[in-house]
Amino acid sequence: HVQLVESGGGSVQAGGSLMLSCVASGDAYSRYCMGWFRQYPGGEREAVASIKGDDEITYADDVKGRFLFSQDNAHNTLYLQMDSLKPDDTAVYYCAAECAPDELGGFRYWGQGTQVTVS
């Protein structure tokens, strides 16, 4: 089992920035199968940025050029740098690990989520 703990959410004005962190612990996991998702109130969880099986990072169209996915493998930490934030970015953000095509969002392990509010 892999435990994921997100941090870094909060409230920010439009145009501002936040950096989300996700620390992984527990069983071994692949750095090539990790991702960030977000969920709007009453909505489904959607992918924001992810890496699946190779070094290519896939970004959702509406965050391209504004969000940056990165990893610090020495510290088992995943980051999501979010710049030029918009009110539409307001959501609960989750990190995910271990590719699992038959499971929610295509990942097996999920963090508890961190709220991002942009006003």
GROMACS .gro file of C-alpha atoms in nm:
model
  119
    1HIS     CA    1   0.000   0.000   0.000
    2VAL     CA    2   0.114   0.355  -0.078
    3GLN     CA    3   0.014   0.649   0.139
    4LEU     CA    4  -0.014   0.991  -0.021
    5VAL     CA    5  -0.041   1.315   0.173
    6GLU     CA    6  -0.107   1.642  -0.007
    7SER     CA    7  -0.040   1.990   0.123
    8GLY     CA    8  -0.013   2.343  -0.007
    9GLY     CA    9  -0.374   2.423  -0.085
   10GLY     CA   10  -0.534   2.744   0.027
   11SER     CA   11  -0.704   3.061  -0.086
   12VAL     CA   12  -0.549   3.296  -0.339
   13GLN     CA   13  -0.659   3.581  -0.560
   14ALA     CA   14  -0.691   3.537  -0.933
   15GLY     CA   15  -0.354   3.565  -1.099
   16GLY     CA   16  -0.176   3.428  -0.795
   17SER     CA   17   0.023   3.109  -0.746
   18LEU     CA   18   0.022   2.803  -0.526
   19MET     CA   19   0.246   2.499  -0.508
   20LEU     CA   20   0.091   2.169  -0.407
   21SER     CA   21   0.306   1.893  -0.261
   22CYS     CA   22   0.235   1.523  -0.227
   23VAL     CA   23   0.456   1.302  -0.013
   24ALA     CA   24   0.445   0.930  -0.082
   25SER     CA   25   0.531   0.659   0.167
   26GLY     CA   26   0.479   0.289   0.221
   27ASP     CA   27   0.531   0.029  -0.048
   28ALA     CA   28   0.743   0.085  -0.355
   29TYR     CA   29   0.577   0.270  -0.641
   30SER     CA   30   0.670   0.380  -0.989
   31ARG     CA   31   0.762   0.744  -1.044
   32TYR     CA   32   0.638   0.691  -1.399
   33CYS     CA   33   0.278   0.641  -1.285
   34MET     CA   34   0.170   0.943  -1.084
   35GLY     CA   35  -0.072   1.224  -1.133
   36TRP     CA   36  -0.266   1.524  -1.009
   37PHE     CA   37  -0.644   1.541  -1.034
   38ARG     CA   38  -0.909   1.788  -0.927
   39GLN     CA   39  -1.274   1.761  -0.842
   40TYR     CA   40  -1.531   2.037  -0.855
   41PRO     CA   41  -1.828   2.031  -0.617
   42GLY     CA   42  -2.075   1.776  -0.747
   43GLY     CA   43  -1.847   1.689  -1.034
   44GLU     CA   44  -1.625   1.404  -1.137
   45ARG     CA   45  -1.255   1.383  -1.068
   46GLU     CA   46  -1.059   1.500  -1.370
   47ALA     CA   47  -0.695   1.473  -1.461
   48VAL     CA   48  -0.482   1.787  -1.434
   49ALA     CA   49  -0.134   1.651  -1.500
   50SER     CA   50  -0.003   1.299  -1.507
   51ILE     CA   51   0.277   1.074  -1.613
   52LYS     CA   52   0.198   0.719  -1.717
   53GLY     CA   53   0.466   0.474  -1.810
   54ASP     CA   54   0.722   0.710  -1.961
   55ASP     CA   55   0.875   1.052  -1.913
   56GLU     CA   56   0.602   1.239  -2.097
   57ILE     CA   57   0.377   1.455  -1.879
   58THR     CA   58   0.022   1.507  -1.999
   59TYR     CA   59  -0.156   1.828  -1.900
   60ALA     CA   60  -0.521   1.916  -1.924
   61ASP     CA   61  -0.572   2.174  -2.198
   62ASP     CA   62  -0.688   2.447  -1.963
   63VAL     CA   63  -0.378   2.429  -1.742
   64LYS     CA   64  -0.112   2.406  -2.013
   65GLY     CA   65   0.140   2.685  -1.974
   66ARG     CA   66   0.014   2.766  -1.622
   67PHE     CA   67   0.074   2.447  -1.419
   68LEU     CA   68   0.396   2.249  -1.386
   69PHE     CA   69   0.422   1.887  -1.271
   70SER     CA   70   0.752   1.787  -1.113
   71GLN     CA   71   0.901   1.519  -0.889
   72ASP     CA   72   1.169   1.503  -0.623
   73ASN     CA   73   1.251   1.136  -0.620
   74ALA     CA   74   1.503   1.168  -0.339
   75HIS     CA   75   1.222   1.282  -0.111
   76ASN     CA   76   0.936   1.081  -0.264
   77THR     CA   77   0.752   1.404  -0.334
   78LEU     CA   78   0.533   1.511  -0.622
   79TYR     CA   79   0.468   1.880  -0.691
   80LEU     CA   80   0.218   2.084  -0.884
   81GLN     CA   81   0.322   2.445  -0.934
   82MET     CA   82   0.013   2.646  -1.025
   83ASP     CA   83   0.056   2.994  -1.168
   84SER     CA   84  -0.187   3.249  -1.316
   85LEU     CA   85  -0.466   3.090  -1.117
   86LYS     CA   86  -0.825   3.150  -1.222
   87PRO     CA   87  -1.153   3.116  -1.030
   88ASP     CA   88  -1.227   2.811  -1.250
   89ASP     CA   89  -0.929   2.638  -1.088
   90THR     CA   90  -1.119   2.628  -0.759
   91ALA     CA   91  -1.151   2.259  -0.665
   92VAL     CA   92  -1.019   1.988  -0.437
   93TYR     CA   93  -0.688   1.865  -0.573
   94TYR     CA   94  -0.572   1.505  -0.532
   95CYS     CA   95  -0.249   1.328  -0.605
   96ALA     CA   96  -0.252   0.971  -0.726
   97ALA     CA   97  -0.003   0.688  -0.770
   98GLU     CA   98   0.031   0.347  -0.934
   99CYS     CA   99  -0.131   0.303  -1.269
  100ALA     CA  100  -0.441   0.083  -1.251
  101PRO     CA  101  -0.647   0.109  -1.570
  102ASP     CA  102  -0.953  -0.053  -1.414
  103GLU     CA  103  -0.971   0.179  -1.118
  104LEU     CA  104  -1.095   0.533  -1.062
  105GLY     CA  105  -0.902   0.775  -1.279
  106GLY     CA  106  -0.665   0.496  -1.379
  107PHE     CA  107  -0.474   0.504  -1.049
  108ARG     CA  108  -0.485   0.280  -0.744
  109TYR     CA  109  -0.376   0.509  -0.458
  110TRP     CA  110  -0.510   0.853  -0.374
  111GLY     CA  111  -0.436   1.125  -0.125
  112GLN     CA  112  -0.700   1.287   0.091
  113GLY     CA  113  -0.719   1.600  -0.121
  114THR     CA  114  -0.637   1.963  -0.060
  115GLN     CA  115  -0.872   2.255  -0.126
  116VAL     CA  116  -0.769   2.529  -0.366
  117THR     CA  117  -0.988   2.838  -0.376
  118VAL     CA  118  -0.928   3.120  -0.624
  119SER     CA  119  -1.132   3.438  -0.591
   0.00000   0.00000   0.00000
